[in-house]
Coordinates of C-alpha atoms in Angstrom, one line a residue:
M820 CA 0.0 0.0 0.0
L821 CA 2.8 2.4 0.9
R822 CA 4.3 2.0 -2.6
N823 CA 1.2 3.5 -4.1
R824 CA 2.0 7.0 -5.4
E825 CA -1.4 8.4 -4.4
I826 CA -0.9 7.2 -0.8
M827 CA 2.6 8.7 -0.6
I828 CA 1.3 12.1 -1.8
L829 CA -1.5 12.0 0.7
L830 CA 0.9 11.1 3.6
T831 CA 3.4 13.8 2.5
A832 CA 0.7 16.4 2.4
M833 CA -0.7 15.5 5.8
S834 CA 2.8 15.4 7.3
I835 CA 3.5 18.9 5.9
I836 CA 0.2 20.2 7.3
G837 CA 1.0 18.6 10.7
L838 CA 4.5 20.0 10.8
A839 CA 3.3 23.5 9.9
S840 CA 0.6 23.3 12.6
S841 CA 3.2 22.3 15.2
I842 CA 5.6 25.1 14.2
T843 CA 2.7 27.6 14.4
A844 CA 1.7 26.1 17.8
A845 CA 5.3 26.6 19.1
F846 CA 4.7 30.3 19.2
F847 CA 2.1 29.7 21.9
S848 CA 3.2 26.9 24.3
F849 CA 4.7 23.5 24.5
K850 CA 1.3 21.9 25.3
A851 CA -0.1 23.3 22.1
V852 CA 2.7 21.8 20.1
L853 CA 2.2 18.4 21.8
F854 CA -1.5 18.5 21.2
T855 CA -1.1 19.4 17.6
M856 CA 1.5 16.6 17.0
I857 CA -0.7 14.0 18.7
T858 CA -3.7 15.1 16.7
S859 CA -1.7 14.9 13.4
V860 CA -0.4 11.4 14.2
L861 CA -4.0 10.2 15.0
L862 CA -5.3 11.7 11.8
I863 CA -2.6 10.1 9.7
G864 CA -3.1 6.8 11.5
C865 CA -6.9 6.9 10.9
S866 CA -6.3 7.8 7.2
L867 CA -4.0 4.9 6.8
I868 CA -6.4 2.4 8.5
F869 CA -9.3 3.6 6.4
T870 CA -7.2 3.5 3.2
R871 CA -6.0 -0.1 4.0
W872 CA -9.6 -1.1 4.6
R873 CA -10.7 0.3 1.2
Y874 CA -7.8 -1.5 -0.5
K875 CA -8.9 -4.8 1.0
E876 CA -12.5 -4.2 -0.2
I877 CA -11.2 -3.4 -3.7
E878 CA -9.0 -6.5 -3.6
K879 CA -12.2 -8.6 -2.8
L880 CA -14.0 -7.0 -5.7
S881 CA -11.0 -7.8 -8.0
S882 CA -11.2 -11.4 -6.8
Y883 CA -14.9 -11.4 -7.5
L884 CA -14.4 -10.1 -11.1
R885 CA -11.8 -12.8 -11.7
Q886 CA -14.4 -15.4 -10.7
I887 CA -16.9 -13.9 -12.9
T888 CA -14.6 -14.0 -15.9
S889 CA -14.0 -17.7 -15.1
G890 CA -17.8 -18.3 -15.4
N891 CA -18.9 -18.3 -11.8
Y892 CA -22.1 -16.2 -11.7
S893 CA -23.5 -17.5 -8.4
L894 CA -21.6 -14.9 -6.2
D895 CA -23.5 -12.1 -4.5
V896 CA -21.5 -9.1 -3.3
R897 CA -24.4 -6.8 -2.4
D898 CA -24.3 -5.4 1.1
N899 CA -27.3 -3.0 0.9
Q900 CA -25.4 -0.2 2.6
E901 CA -24.6 3.4 1.7
G902 CA -21.4 4.5 0.1
E903 CA -19.4 4.4 -3.1
L904 CA -18.2 0.9 -2.6
S905 CA -21.7 -0.4 -1.9
I906 CA -23.0 1.3 -5.1
L907 CA -20.1 -0.3 -7.0
K908 CA -20.9 -3.7 -5.6
N909 CA -24.6 -3.4 -6.5
E910 CA -23.7 -2.4 -10.1
M911 CA -21.3 -5.3 -10.4
Y912 CA -24.0 -7.7 -9.2
K913 CA -26.4 -6.3 -11.9
V914 CA -23.7 -6.9 -14.5
T915 CA -23.2 -10.5 -13.1
I916 CA -26.9 -11.2 -13.4
M917 CA -26.9 -9.8 -17.0
L918 CA -24.0 -12.0 -18.0
S919 CA -25.6 -15.0 -16.4
E920 CA -28.8 -14.4 -18.4
Q921 CA -26.8 -13.9 -21.6
K922 CA -25.0 -17.2 -21.0
S923 CA -28.3 -19.0 -20.5
Q924 CA -29.7 -17.4 -23.7
L925 CA -26.6 -18.4 -25.6
K926 CA -27.0 -22.0 -24.5
K927 CA -30.6 -22.0 -25.6
E928 CA -29.6 -20.5 -29.0
K929 CA -26.9 -23.1 -29.3
V930 CA -29.5 -25.9 -28.7
L931 CA -31.9 -24.3 -31.2
L932 CA -29.2 -24.0 -33.8
T933 CA -28.2 -27.6 -33.3
D934 CA -31.8 -28.7 -33.6
A935 CA -32.3 -26.5 -36.7
I936 CA -29.2 -27.9 -38.4
S937 CA -30.4 -31.4 -37.6
D938 CA -33.9 -30.6 -39.0
I939 CA -32.5 -29.0 -42.2
S940 CA -30.2 -32.0 -42.7
H941 CA -33.2 -34.4 -42.4
Q942 CA -35.3 -32.3 -44.7
L943 CA -32.6 -32.2 -47.4
K944 CA -31.5 -35.8 -46.9
T945 CA -34.9 -37.3 -47.8
P946 CA -35.2 -35.7 -51.3
L947 CA -31.5 -36.2 -52.0
T948 CA -31.7 -39.9 -51.3
S949 CA -34.8 -40.2 -53.5
M950 CA -33.1 -38.3 -56.4
M951 CA -30.0 -40.5 -56.1
M952 CA -32.0 -43.6 -56.4
M953 CA -34.0 -42.3 -59.4
A954 CA -30.8 -41.1 -61.1
D955 CA -29.3 -44.6 -60.8
L956 CA -32.5 -46.0 -62.3
L957 CA -32.3 -43.5 -65.2
N958 CA -28.9 -45.0 -66.1
D959 CA -30.7 -48.2 -67.1
T960 CA -30.9 -48.2 -70.9
K961 CA -33.8 -50.7 -70.8
L962 CA -36.0 -48.3 -68.6
P963 CA -39.3 -47.6 -70.4
A964 CA -39.8 -44.1 -71.7
V965 CA -42.9 -43.6 -69.5
K966 CA -41.0 -44.5 -66.3
R967 CA -38.1 -42.3 -67.4
A968 CA -40.4 -39.3 -67.8
E969 CA -42.0 -40.1 -64.5
F970 CA -38.6 -40.2 -62.7
I971 CA -37.4 -36.9 -64.4
Q972 CA -40.6 -35.2 -63.3
S973 CA -40.2 -36.5 -59.7
I974 CA -36.6 -35.2 -59.6
R975 CA -37.8 -31.8 -60.7
I976 CA -40.4 -31.8 -58.0
Q977 CA -37.8 -32.7 -55.4
L978 CA -35.5 -30.0 -56.7
D979 CA -38.2 -27.4 -56.5
R980 CA -39.0 -28.5 -52.9
M981 CA -35.3 -28.2 -51.9
E982 CA -35.0 -24.8 -53.6
W983 CA -38.0 -23.5 -51.7
L984 CA -36.7 -24.9 -48.4
V985 CA -33.2 -23.3 -48.8
S986 CA -34.8 -20.0 -50.0
S987 CA -37.2 -20.0 -47.0
L988 CA -34.4 -20.7 -44.5
L989 CA -32.3 -17.8 -46.0
K990 CA -35.2 -15.4 -45.7
L991 CA -35.8 -16.5 -42.1
S992 CA -32.1 -16.0 -41.3
K993 CA -32.2 -12.5 -42.8
I994 CA -35.3 -11.6 -40.8
D995 CA -33.7 -13.0 -37.6
A996 CA -30.5 -11.0 -38.2
G997 CA -32.4 -7.8 -38.7
T998 CA -30.9 -7.3 -42.2
V999 CA -34.2 -7.2 -44.0
L1000 CA -35.4 -3.6 -44.7
F1001 CA -39.2 -3.8 -44.7
K1002 CA -40.7 -1.0 -46.9
K1003 CA -43.2 1.3 -45.4
E1004 CA -45.8 1.8 -48.1
R1005 CA -49.6 2.1 -48.1
I1006 CA -51.0 -1.3 -49.0
V1007 CA -54.6 -1.7 -50.3
V1008 CA -55.7 -4.9 -48.7
K1009 CA -58.1 -6.0 -51.5
K1010 CA -55.3 -5.8 -54.1
L1011 CA -52.9 -7.7 -51.6
I1012 CA -55.4 -10.5 -51.2
E1013 CA -56.1 -10.8 -54.9
K1014 CA -52.4 -11.1 -55.6
A1015 CA -51.9 -13.7 -52.8
V1016 CA -54.9 -15.8 -54.0
E1017 CA -53.4 -16.2 -57.4
A1018 CA -50.7 -18.5 -56.0
V1019 CA -53.3 -21.0 -54.6
M1020 CA -56.0 -20.9 -57.3
I1021 CA -54.8 -24.0 -59.1
P1022 CA -54.8 -26.3 -56.1
M1023 CA -58.1 -24.8 -55.0
D1024 CA -59.6 -25.6 -58.4
I1025 CA -58.3 -29.2 -58.3
K1026 CA -59.9 -29.7 -54.9
E1027 CA -63.1 -27.8 -56.0
Q1028 CA -62.9 -25.4 -53.0
T1029 CA -64.9 -22.2 -52.7
L1030 CA -63.2 -18.9 -52.0
S1031 CA -65.1 -16.0 -50.3
I1032 CA -63.6 -12.5 -50.0
E1033 CA -65.3 -9.8 -48.0
G1034 CA -64.1 -6.2 -47.2
E1035 CA -64.2 -2.6 -48.2
D1036 CA -62.0 -1.4 -51.1
S1037 CA -60.6 1.4 -49.0
V1038 CA -59.1 -0.8 -46.2
S1039 CA -55.3 -0.4 -46.1
F1040 CA -52.3 -0.3 -43.8
I1041 CA -48.6 0.6 -43.9
G1042 CA -46.2 -2.2 -44.6
D1043 CA -44.1 -4.1 -47.2
Y1044 CA -46.3 -5.4 -50.0
N1045 CA -44.1 -8.3 -51.2
W1046 CA -43.2 -9.7 -47.8
T1047 CA -46.8 -9.4 -46.5
C1048 CA -48.1 -11.1 -49.7
E1049 CA -45.7 -14.0 -49.2
A1050 CA -46.8 -14.3 -45.6
I1051 CA -50.5 -14.5 -46.6
I1052 CA -49.7 -17.0 -49.4
N1053 CA -48.1 -19.3 -46.8
I1054 CA -51.2 -19.1 -44.6
L1055 CA -53.5 -19.8 -47.6
K1056 CA -51.4 -22.8 -48.7
N1057 CA -51.8 -24.2 -45.2
C1058 CA -55.6 -23.7 -45.4
V1059 CA -55.9 -25.2 -48.8
E1060 CA -53.8 -28.2 -47.8
H1061 CA -55.9 -29.0 -44.7
T1062 CA -59.3 -28.3 -46.2
P1063 CA -61.0 -31.2 -47.9
S1064 CA -62.4 -31.2 -51.4
G1065 CA -65.6 -29.0 -51.7
G1066 CA -64.6 -27.0 -48.6
T1067 CA -64.6 -23.2 -48.2
I1068 CA -61.9 -20.6 -47.5
T1069 CA -63.1 -17.2 -46.3
I1070 CA -61.0 -14.0 -46.2
C1071 CA -62.4 -11.0 -44.4
F1072 CA -60.7 -7.7 -43.8
S1073 CA -61.5 -4.4 -42.0
E1074 CA -59.9 -1.5 -40.2
N1075 CA -60.4 0.7 -37.2
I1076 CA -58.5 3.5 -35.5
L1077 CA -56.0 1.0 -33.9
F1078 CA -55.3 -1.6 -36.6
T1079 CA -56.1 -3.2 -39.9
E1080 CA -57.4 -6.8 -39.5
I1081 CA -57.3 -9.7 -42.0
M1082 CA -59.2 -12.9 -41.1
I1083 CA -58.4 -16.1 -43.0
A1084 CA -60.6 -19.1 -42.2
D1085 CA -61.2 -22.5 -43.6
T1086 CA -63.6 -25.4 -43.1
G1087 CA -60.9 -28.0 -42.8
E1088 CA -59.9 -30.7 -40.3
G1089 CA -58.8 -28.2 -37.7
I1090 CA -55.7 -28.2 -35.4
P1091 CA -55.5 -30.4 -32.3
K1092 CA -55.5 -28.3 -29.1
E1093 CA -52.1 -29.5 -28.0
D1094 CA -50.5 -28.4 -31.4
I1095 CA -51.9 -24.8 -31.4
P1096 CA -49.1 -23.3 -29.2
Y1097 CA -46.4 -24.6 -31.4
I1098 CA -47.7 -24.2 -35.0
F1099 CA -45.6 -21.1 -35.6
N1100 CA -42.4 -22.9 -34.4
R1101 CA -39.9 -23.8 -37.2
F1102 CA -40.0 -27.4 -38.4
Y1103 CA -42.9 -28.2 -36.1
K1104 CA -45.2 -30.7 -37.6
G1105 CA -48.6 -31.3 -36.0
K1106 CA -50.5 -34.5 -35.9
N1107 CA -52.5 -33.6 -39.0
A1108 CA -49.5 -32.5 -41.0
S1109 CA -48.9 -34.2 -44.4
E1110 CA -45.8 -36.3 -45.1
D1111 CA -44.5 -33.7 -47.5
S1112 CA -44.9 -30.9 -44.9
V1113 CA -41.7 -29.2 -43.8
G1114 CA -43.2 -27.2 -41.0
I1115 CA -41.7 -23.8 -42.0
G1116 CA -44.5 -22.0 -43.9
L1117 CA -46.4 -20.7 -40.9
A1118 CA -43.1 -19.9 -39.1
M1119 CA -42.2 -17.7 -42.1
A1120 CA -45.6 -16.0 -42.0
H1121 CA -45.3 -15.4 -38.3
S1122 CA -41.8 -13.8 -38.6
M1123 CA -42.8 -11.6 -41.6
I1124 CA -45.9 -10.3 -39.9
R1125 CA -44.4 -9.7 -36.5
S1126 CA -41.5 -7.8 -38.2
Q1127 CA -44.1 -5.3 -39.6
N1128 CA -45.9 -3.9 -36.6
G1129 CA -48.2 -7.0 -36.9
D1130 CA -49.5 -9.8 -34.9
I1131 CA -51.0 -13.2 -35.8
H1132 CA -53.2 -15.5 -33.7
V1133 CA -54.9 -18.8 -34.5
R1134 CA -58.2 -20.4 -33.4
S1135 CA -59.2 -23.9 -34.4
K1136 CA -61.6 -26.7 -33.6
L1137 CA -61.2 -30.2 -34.8
D1138 CA -63.4 -31.1 -37.8
K1139 CA -64.8 -27.5 -37.9
G1140 CA -61.9 -25.5 -39.3
T1141 CA -59.2 -23.0 -38.5
Q1142 CA -59.1 -19.2 -38.4
F1143 CA -56.0 -17.0 -38.7
Q1144 CA -56.3 -13.5 -37.4
L1145 CA -53.8 -10.9 -38.7
K1146 CA -53.5 -7.5 -37.2
F1147 CA -51.3 -4.6 -38.5
Y1148 CA -51.1 -1.8 -35.9
R1149 CA -51.0 1.8 -36.8
G1150 CA -48.5 4.4 -35.6
L1151 CA -45.8 2.0 -34.4
T1152 CA -42.2 1.6 -35.4
G1153 CA -40.8 -1.8 -36.7
K1154 CA -39.8 -4.4 -34.2

């Protein structure tokens, strides 16, 4: 402690002040000199004791920081007292809690990343294996032309599926990373719905499903036309897939002072109650999901809508249908 430059300056200053006081007191009496000297020695002693105590406290805090850097977040240095050191201890404890939470979050993200990679590998492995088998069969010169055409068409379908999966994952990654710049333009909902419906008209015609659209021509909101259209297409595809032949899909839209609302409902098989909390999770496949389902379409829709001041909720009853409720709020900044 005595090697510290600040302490040496303090002791020198106090000694000079004490000596000056003693010389001044010498002009009065010996008792005054003695009193001044004793007082100076006591003050210097108290200062040294106090300084030594502060050094020990700082040393404890240094040890605490070393343990934090080594990954020990269980220590608690708070003393709930007044003073600069107590304030410092409380702030250090807050930082410790924050680091602990960040570590826990990183662990969760690592697990999610591992699971996602595993899911992606599985989703890509299935079509790749199928295409490799068909490619081997195509090498057979005796393969009938009909079968050859069938295999080629199947390979194209698998390639389209893989392209969609990779493209979707890239889009989700960009949204998660916050690198997607969503436009803020006025979107007329009727035109948006008409554009989105075009993507599902063929499968709807094949299944002889009925489409009903209700809403005022003036209904609109501020958002990104292309991203929102893609989100709605993914929801409509889900409705078409889970609605039987002859079923009905209804789209209603309206607006009020708080938000613009789009309701998309079907008369399909519905979603089991236990699946509803997880249907927007990536790669989640419910009990009623088809074998070709990847479990990413609704997750994409959820991310795209939530990134544009929006919200999405689902209500469903088995054998009665499912309803998706989309809300785009007014006067808010992007999330």
